[in-house]
Short mmCIF file of C-alpha atoms and ligand atoms in Angstrom, two decimals:
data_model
loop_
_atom_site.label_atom_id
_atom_site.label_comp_id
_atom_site.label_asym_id
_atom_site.label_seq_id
_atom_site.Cartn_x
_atom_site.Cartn_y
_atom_site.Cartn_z
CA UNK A 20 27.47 -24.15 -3.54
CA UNK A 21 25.32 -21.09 -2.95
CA UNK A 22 25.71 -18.52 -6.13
CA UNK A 23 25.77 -14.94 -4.65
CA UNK A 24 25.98 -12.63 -8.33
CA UNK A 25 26.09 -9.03 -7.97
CA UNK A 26 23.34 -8.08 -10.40
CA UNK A 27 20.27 -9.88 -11.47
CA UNK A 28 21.02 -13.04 -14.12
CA UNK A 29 18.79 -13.35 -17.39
CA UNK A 30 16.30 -15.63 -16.07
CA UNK A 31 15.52 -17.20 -19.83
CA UNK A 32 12.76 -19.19 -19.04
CA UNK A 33 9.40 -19.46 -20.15
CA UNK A 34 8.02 -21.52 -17.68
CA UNK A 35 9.08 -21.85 -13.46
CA UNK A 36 9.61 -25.44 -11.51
CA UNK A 37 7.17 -26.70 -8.55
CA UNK A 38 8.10 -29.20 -6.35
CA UNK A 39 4.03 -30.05 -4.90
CA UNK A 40 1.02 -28.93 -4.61
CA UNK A 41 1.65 -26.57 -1.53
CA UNK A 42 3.93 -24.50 -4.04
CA UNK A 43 1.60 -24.11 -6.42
CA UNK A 44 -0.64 -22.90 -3.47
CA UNK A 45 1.81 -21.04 -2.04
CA UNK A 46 2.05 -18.73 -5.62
CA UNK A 47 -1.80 -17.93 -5.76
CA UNK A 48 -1.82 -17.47 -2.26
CA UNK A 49 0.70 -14.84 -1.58
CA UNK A 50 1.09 -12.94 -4.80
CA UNK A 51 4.91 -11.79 -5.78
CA UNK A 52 6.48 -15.07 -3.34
CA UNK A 53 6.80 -17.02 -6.25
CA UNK A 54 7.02 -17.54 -10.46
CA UNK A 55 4.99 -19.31 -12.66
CA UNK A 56 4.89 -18.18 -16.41
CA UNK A 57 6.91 -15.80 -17.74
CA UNK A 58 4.00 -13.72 -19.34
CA UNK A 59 2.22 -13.35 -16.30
CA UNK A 60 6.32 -12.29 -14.68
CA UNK A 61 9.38 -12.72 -14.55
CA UNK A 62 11.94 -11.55 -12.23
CA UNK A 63 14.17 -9.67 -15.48
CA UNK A 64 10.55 -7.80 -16.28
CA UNK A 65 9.84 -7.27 -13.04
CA UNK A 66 12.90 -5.60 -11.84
CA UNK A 67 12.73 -3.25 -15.11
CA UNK A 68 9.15 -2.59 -13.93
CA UNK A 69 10.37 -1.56 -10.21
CA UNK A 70 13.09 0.33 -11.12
CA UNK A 71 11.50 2.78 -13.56
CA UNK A 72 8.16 2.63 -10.97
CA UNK A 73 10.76 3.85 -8.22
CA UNK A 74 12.08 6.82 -10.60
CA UNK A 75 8.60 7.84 -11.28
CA UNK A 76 6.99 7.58 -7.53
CA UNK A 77 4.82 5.43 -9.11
CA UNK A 78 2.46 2.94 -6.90
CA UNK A 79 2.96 0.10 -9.22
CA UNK A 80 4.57 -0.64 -12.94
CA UNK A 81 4.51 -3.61 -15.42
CA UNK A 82 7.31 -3.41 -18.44
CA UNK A 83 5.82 -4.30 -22.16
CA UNK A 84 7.13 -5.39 -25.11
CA UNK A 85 7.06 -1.85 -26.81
CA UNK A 86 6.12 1.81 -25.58
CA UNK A 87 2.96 1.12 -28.17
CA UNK A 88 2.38 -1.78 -26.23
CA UNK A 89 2.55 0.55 -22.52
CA UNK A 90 0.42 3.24 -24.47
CA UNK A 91 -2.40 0.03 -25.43
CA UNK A 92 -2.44 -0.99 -21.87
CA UNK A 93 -2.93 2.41 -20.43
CA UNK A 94 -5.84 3.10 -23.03
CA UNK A 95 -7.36 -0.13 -21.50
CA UNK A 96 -6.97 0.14 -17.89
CA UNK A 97 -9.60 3.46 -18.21
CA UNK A 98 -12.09 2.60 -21.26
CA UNK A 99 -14.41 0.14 -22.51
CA UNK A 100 -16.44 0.19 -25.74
CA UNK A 101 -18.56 3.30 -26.04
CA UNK A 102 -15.51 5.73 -24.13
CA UNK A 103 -14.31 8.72 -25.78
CA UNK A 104 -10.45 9.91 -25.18
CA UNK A 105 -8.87 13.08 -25.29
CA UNK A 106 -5.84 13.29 -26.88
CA UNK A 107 -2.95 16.15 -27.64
CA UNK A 108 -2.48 17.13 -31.32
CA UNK A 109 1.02 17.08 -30.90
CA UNK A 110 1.61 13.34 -30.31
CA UNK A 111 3.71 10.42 -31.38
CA UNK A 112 2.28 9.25 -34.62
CA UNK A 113 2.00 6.13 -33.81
CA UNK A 114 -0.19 6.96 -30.80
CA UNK A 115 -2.68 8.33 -33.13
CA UNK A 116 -2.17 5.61 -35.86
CA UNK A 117 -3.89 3.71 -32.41
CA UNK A 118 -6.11 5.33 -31.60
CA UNK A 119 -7.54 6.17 -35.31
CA UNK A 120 -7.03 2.93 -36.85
CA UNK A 121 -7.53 0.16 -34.27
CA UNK A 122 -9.11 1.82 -30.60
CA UNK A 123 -11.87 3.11 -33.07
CA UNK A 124 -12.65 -0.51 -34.10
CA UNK A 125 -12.96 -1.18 -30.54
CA UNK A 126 -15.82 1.31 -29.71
CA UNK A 127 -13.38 4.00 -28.32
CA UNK A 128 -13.47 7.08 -30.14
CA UNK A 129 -11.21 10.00 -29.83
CA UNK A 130 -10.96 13.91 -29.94
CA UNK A 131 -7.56 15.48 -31.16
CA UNK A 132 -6.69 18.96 -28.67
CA UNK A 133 -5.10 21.27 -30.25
CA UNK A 134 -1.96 22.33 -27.26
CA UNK A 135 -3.00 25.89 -26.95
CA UNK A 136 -6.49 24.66 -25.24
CA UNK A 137 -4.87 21.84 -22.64
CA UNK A 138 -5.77 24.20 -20.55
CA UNK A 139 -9.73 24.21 -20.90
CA UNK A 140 -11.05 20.87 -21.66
CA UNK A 141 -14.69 22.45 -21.14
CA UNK A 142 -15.34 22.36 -24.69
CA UNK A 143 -13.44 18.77 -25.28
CA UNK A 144 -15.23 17.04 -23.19
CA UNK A 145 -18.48 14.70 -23.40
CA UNK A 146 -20.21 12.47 -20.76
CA UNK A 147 -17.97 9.47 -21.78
CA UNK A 148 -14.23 10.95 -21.98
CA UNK A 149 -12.36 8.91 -19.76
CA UNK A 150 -8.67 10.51 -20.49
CA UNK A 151 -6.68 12.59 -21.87
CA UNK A 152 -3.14 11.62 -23.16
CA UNK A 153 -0.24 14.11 -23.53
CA UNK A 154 3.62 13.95 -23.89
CA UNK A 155 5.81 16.27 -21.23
CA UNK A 156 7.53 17.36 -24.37
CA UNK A 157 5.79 16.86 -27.84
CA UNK A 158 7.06 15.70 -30.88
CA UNK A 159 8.81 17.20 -33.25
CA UNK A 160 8.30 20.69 -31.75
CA UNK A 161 9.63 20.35 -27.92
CA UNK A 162 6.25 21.88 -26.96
CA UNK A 163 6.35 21.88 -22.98
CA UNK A 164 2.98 20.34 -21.15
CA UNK A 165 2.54 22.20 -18.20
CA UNK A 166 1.34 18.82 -15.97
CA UNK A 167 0.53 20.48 -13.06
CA UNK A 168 -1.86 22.47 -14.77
CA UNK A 169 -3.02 19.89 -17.47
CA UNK A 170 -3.80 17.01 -14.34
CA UNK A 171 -5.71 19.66 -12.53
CA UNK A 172 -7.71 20.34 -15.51
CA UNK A 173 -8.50 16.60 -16.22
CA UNK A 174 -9.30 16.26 -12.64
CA UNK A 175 -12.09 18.98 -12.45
CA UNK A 176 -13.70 17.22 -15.84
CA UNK A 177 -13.15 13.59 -14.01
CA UNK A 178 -10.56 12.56 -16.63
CA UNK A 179 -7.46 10.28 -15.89
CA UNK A 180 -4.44 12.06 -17.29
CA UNK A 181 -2.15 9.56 -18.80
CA UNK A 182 1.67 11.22 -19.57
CA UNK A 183 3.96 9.62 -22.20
CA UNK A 184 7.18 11.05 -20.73
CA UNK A 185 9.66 8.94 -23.14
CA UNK A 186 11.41 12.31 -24.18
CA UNK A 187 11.75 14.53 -20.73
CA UNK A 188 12.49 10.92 -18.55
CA UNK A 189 11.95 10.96 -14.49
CA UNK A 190 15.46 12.91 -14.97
CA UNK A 191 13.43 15.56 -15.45
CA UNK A 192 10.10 14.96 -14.93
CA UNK A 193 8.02 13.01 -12.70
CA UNK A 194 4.32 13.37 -13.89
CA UNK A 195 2.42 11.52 -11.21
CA UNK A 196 3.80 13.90 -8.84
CA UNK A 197 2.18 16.52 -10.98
CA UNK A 198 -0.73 15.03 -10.54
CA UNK A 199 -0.74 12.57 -13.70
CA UNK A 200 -2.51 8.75 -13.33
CA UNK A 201 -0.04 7.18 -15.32
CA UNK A 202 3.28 7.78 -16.78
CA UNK A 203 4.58 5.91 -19.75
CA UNK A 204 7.76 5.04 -21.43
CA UNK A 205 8.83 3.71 -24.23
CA UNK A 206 11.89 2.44 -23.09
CA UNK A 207 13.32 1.83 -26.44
CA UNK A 208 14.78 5.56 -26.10
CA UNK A 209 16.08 7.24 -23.08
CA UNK A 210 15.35 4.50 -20.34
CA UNK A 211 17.36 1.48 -22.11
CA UNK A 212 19.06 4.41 -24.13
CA UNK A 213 21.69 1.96 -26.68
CA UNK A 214 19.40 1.79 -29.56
CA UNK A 215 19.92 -1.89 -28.87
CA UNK A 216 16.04 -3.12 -26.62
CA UNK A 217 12.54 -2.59 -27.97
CA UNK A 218 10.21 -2.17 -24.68
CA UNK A 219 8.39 -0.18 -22.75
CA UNK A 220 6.84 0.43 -19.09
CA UNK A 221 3.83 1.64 -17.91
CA UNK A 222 4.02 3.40 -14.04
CA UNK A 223 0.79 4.44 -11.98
CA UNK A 224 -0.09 6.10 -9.23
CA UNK A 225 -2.96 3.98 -7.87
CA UNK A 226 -2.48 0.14 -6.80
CA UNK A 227 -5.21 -1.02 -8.46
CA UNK A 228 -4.76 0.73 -11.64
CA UNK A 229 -1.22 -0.99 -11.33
CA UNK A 230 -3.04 -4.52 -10.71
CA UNK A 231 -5.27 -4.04 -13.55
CA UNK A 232 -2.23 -2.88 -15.73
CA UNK A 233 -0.84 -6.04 -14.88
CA UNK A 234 -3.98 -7.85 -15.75
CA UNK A 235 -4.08 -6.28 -19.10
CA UNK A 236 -0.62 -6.92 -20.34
CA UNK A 237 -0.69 -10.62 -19.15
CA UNK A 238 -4.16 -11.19 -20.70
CA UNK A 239 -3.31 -9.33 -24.15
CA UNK A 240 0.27 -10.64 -23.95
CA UNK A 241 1.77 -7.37 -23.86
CA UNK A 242 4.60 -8.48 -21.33
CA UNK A 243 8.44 -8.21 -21.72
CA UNK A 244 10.77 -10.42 -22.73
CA UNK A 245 13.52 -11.34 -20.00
CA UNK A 246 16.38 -10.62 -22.63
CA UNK A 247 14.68 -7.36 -23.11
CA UNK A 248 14.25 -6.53 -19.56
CA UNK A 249 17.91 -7.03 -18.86
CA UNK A 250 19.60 -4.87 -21.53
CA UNK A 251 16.83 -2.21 -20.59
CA UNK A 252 17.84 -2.60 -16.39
CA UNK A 253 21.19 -2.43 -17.47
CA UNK A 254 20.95 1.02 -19.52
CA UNK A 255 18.86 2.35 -16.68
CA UNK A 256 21.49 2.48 -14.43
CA UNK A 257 23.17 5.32 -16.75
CA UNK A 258 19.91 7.13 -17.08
CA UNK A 259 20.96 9.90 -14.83
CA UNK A 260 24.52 10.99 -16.17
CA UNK A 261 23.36 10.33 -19.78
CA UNK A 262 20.55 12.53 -19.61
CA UNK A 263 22.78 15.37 -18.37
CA UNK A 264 24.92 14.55 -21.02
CA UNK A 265 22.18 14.04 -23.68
CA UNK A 266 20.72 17.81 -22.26
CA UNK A 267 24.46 19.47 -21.99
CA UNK A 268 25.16 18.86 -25.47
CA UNK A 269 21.79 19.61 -27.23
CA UNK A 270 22.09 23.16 -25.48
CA UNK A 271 25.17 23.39 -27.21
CA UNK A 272 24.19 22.23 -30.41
CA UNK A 273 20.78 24.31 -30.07
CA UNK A 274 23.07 27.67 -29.09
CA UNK A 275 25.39 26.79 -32.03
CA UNK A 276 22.72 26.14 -34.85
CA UNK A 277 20.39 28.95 -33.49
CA UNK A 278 22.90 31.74 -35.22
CA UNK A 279 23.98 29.60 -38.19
CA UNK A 280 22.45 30.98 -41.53
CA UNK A 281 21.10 27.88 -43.00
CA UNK A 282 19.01 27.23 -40.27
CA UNK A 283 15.52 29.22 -39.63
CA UNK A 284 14.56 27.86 -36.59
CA UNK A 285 15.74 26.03 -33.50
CA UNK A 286 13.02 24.37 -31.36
CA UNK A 287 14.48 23.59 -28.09
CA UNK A 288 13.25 24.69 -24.26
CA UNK A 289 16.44 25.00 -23.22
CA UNK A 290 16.95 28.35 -25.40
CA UNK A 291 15.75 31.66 -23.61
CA UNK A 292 13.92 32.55 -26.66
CA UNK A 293 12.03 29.06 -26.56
CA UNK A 294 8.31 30.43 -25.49
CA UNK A 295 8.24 27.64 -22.46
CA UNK A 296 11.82 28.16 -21.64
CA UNK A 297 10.72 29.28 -18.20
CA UNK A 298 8.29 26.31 -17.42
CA UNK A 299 10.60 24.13 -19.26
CA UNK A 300 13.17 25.04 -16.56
CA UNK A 301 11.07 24.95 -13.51
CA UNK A 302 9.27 21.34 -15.10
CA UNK A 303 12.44 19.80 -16.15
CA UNK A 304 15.05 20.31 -13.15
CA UNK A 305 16.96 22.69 -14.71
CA UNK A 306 17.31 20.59 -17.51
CA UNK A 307 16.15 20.16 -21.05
CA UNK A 308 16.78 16.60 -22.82
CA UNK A 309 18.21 15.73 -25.75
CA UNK A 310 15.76 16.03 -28.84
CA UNK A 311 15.47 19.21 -30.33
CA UNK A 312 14.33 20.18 -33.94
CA UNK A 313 16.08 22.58 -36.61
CA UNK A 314 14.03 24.05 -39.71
CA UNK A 315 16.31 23.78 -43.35
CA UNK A 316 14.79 25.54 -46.16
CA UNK A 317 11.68 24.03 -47.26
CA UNK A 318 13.67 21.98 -49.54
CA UNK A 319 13.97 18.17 -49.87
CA UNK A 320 17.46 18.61 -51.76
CA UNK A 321 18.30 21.18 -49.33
CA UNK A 322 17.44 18.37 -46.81
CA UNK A 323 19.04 15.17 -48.45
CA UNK A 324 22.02 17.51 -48.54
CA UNK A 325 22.65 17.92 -44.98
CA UNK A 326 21.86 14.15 -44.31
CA UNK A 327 24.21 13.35 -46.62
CA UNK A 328 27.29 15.34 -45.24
CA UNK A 329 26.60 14.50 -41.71
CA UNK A 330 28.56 11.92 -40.27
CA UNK A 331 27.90 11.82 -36.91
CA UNK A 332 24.11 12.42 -36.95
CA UNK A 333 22.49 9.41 -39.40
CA UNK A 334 18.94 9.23 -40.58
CA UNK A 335 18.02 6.86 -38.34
CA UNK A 336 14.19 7.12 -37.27
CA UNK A 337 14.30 6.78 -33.85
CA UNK A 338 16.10 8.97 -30.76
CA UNK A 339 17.76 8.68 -27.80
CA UNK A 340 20.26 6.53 -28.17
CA UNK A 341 24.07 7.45 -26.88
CA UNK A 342 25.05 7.81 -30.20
CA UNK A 343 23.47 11.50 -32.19
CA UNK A 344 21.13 10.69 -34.78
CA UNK A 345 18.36 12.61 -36.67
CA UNK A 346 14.66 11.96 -37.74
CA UNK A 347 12.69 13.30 -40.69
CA UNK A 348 9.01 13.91 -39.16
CA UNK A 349 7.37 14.41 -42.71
CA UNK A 350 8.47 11.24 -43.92
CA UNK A 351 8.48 9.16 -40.66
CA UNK A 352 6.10 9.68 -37.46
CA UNK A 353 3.39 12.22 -39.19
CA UNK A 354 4.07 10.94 -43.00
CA UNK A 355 0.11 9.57 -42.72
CA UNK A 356 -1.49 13.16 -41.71
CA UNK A 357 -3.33 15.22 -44.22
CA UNK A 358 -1.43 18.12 -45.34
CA UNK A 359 -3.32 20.45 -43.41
CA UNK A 360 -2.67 18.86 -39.99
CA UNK A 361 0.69 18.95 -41.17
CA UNK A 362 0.93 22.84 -41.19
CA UNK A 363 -1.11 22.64 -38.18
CA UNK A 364 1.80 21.04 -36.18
CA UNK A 365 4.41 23.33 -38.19
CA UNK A 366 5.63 20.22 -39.89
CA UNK A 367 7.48 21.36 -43.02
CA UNK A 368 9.80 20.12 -46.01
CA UNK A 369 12.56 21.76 -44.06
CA UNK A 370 12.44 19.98 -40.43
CA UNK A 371 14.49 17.90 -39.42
CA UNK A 372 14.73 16.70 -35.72
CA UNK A 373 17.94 15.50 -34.16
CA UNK A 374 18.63 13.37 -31.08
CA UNK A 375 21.74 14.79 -29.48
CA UNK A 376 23.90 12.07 -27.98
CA UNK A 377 26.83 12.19 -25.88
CA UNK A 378 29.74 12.15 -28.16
CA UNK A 379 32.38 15.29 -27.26
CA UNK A 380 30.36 18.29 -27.87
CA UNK A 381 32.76 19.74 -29.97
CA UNK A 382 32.65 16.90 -32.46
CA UNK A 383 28.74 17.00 -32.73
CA UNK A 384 29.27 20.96 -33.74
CA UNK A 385 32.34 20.43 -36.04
CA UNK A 386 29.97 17.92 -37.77
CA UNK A 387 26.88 20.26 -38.08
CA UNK A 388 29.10 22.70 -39.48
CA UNK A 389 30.54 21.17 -42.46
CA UNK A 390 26.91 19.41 -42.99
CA UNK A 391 25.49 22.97 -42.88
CA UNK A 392 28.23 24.35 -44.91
C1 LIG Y 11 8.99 5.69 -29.84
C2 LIG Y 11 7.89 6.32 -29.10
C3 LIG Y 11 6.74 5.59 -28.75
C4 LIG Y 11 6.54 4.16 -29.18
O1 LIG Y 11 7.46 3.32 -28.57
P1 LIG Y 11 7.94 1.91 -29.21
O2 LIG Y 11 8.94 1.43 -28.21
O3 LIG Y 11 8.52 2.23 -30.55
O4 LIG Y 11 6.74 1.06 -29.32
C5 LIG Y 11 5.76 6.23 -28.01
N1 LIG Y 11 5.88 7.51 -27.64
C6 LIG Y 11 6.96 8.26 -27.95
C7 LIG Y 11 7.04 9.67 -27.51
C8 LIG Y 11 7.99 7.69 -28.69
O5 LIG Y 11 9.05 8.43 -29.02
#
């Protein structure tokens, strides 16, 4: 009986049969014809891999256990012991918490860039930076990358420009064709997008950077489980309408909480009076994502408050999931900063960020209200 099934089964196994020799030869000889080891691929991993690398344009991809684990890889596919790295101030804490407490240890040192000079690297830059990383849209403040821009400026210095694009997605941005090396997710949010999968995937735009990628995460054993790989394939395939959903309702819930009292600011591109709105809209397809960040009084009872009363959007610290939920970026991602590069990135007692799912908009907003009230 020959099995035809429609989509891909979970190939859970560690280790693939050969029947002699000349199959064993066969799988060094031509590369992809055959499986081996699961760390080294898997067909699960591997479709994850080419269906985010086909989203992005990329030339290659490898899925990892994590988006830290994508982020590690792409730091070691450019530098060696003795490279310096350029890196955005606004960034995922944990990409810091990398690069400050464990990259260091490894001879690669780093340089923080404060977003208003992406633009001029000139006075970053030293004879051995080998990248810079940014995020399309930082976190918590929805600050907009201009990648066109950024890439050409890395380019002119000689620098790869490695993109974490886990909060815009391919939905709305493609950075390689921007001009980025690499593009990273991790896929625990928007690409696997059910709160349910851990993982991540690393796209680039050069073949051998993708080989080498490949290299790296088999050698390090950064590679995906085929569980993982699955659940993530099989969230992928909503990517598109959730992200327009994800993007519809945050504009609503943005519009709404933008005039309500208790709230002092609203940072989200999609709003006119967001400073980027207009790059934002040319850079994101018209759309804007899901994340967006409110500022409470600067008051942790003011705070507890709202979490309390909200039903619909739970402290939860992570995003993107189909189901709302919000963050608390003092006491989560940048709880480890000192105080002053708190205030440097605006992040206050009073901000809260909140991952807009796609529940009826009018729930979300009924919610906020009586949280608020
Ligand atoms: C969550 C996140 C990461 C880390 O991903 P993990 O899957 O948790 O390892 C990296 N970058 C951004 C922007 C994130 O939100």
């Amino acid at each position: 009986m020959e099995i035809h099934p429609k989509i891909t089964p979970i190939y859970q196994s560690s280790v693939f049969k050969f029947e002699d020799l000349n199959e064993l030869e066969q799988y060094f000889g031509e590369p992809g014809s055959r499986y081996m080891y699961s760390r080294n691929g898997n067909p699960n991993s591997d479709e994850l891999a080419a269906a985010v690398n086909r989203l992005e344009g990329g030339a290659g991809a490898v899925a990892t256990g994590s988006g830290m684990a994508a982020i590690f890889a792409a730091f070691m596919a450019f530098c060696q012991a003795g490279d310096h790295v350029l890196c955005a101030a606004d960034i995922y804490g944990g990409s810091s918490s990398l690069l400050n407490a464990e990259l260091s240890r490894l001879g690669i040192s780093v340089t923080y860039v404060p977003f208003e000079q992406l633009n001029d690297l000139t006075s970053f830059v030293q004879p051995t930076t080998r990248l810079l990383l940014v995020e399309t849209l930082s976190n918590p403040l929805l600050r907009v990358v201009d990648l066109r821009q950024v890439a050409a400026e890395c380019h002119r210095h000689e620098l790869k420009l490695v993109v974490d694009n886990t909060f815009a997605t391919p939905v709305l941005t493609r950075p390689l064709e921007l001009g980025a090396d690499i593009s990273l997710h991790s896929v625990t949010k928007y690409i696997a997008g059910h709160s349910d999968v851990t993982a991540g995937v690393v796209v680039a735009a050069d073949a051998d950077v993708a080989a080498r990628l490949k290299q790296i995460s088999t050698f390090y054993g950064l590679t995906l489980s085929p569980m993982e790989s699955w659940l993530a394939v099989r969230g992928l395939k909503t990517l598109r309408l959730r992200v327009r959903e994800h993007s519809h309702n945050a504009l609503a819930v943005a519009t709404f909480l933008a005039q309500h009292a208790a709230v002092r600011a609203v940072y989200y591109p999609g709003l006119t009076t967001h400073s980027q709105h207009e790059l934002a809209e040319a850079q994101g397809a018209g759309l804007f994502g899901g994340m967006l960040s409110i500022l409470l009084a600067d008051d942790a009872e003011v705070v507890n408050g709202f979490m309390r009363r909200s039903q619909r959007f739970p402290f939860a610290p992570s995003l993107a999931g189909v189901d709302s939920s919000m963050s608390y970026p003092l006491g989560t991602s940048h709880r480890y900063l000192t105080p002053e590069q708190q205030a440097d990135l605006g992040i206050s007692t009073g901000l809260v960020r909140l991952s807009v799912g796609i529940e009826p908009a009018e729930e979300l907003l009924a919610d906020l209200a009586q949280a608020l009230a």
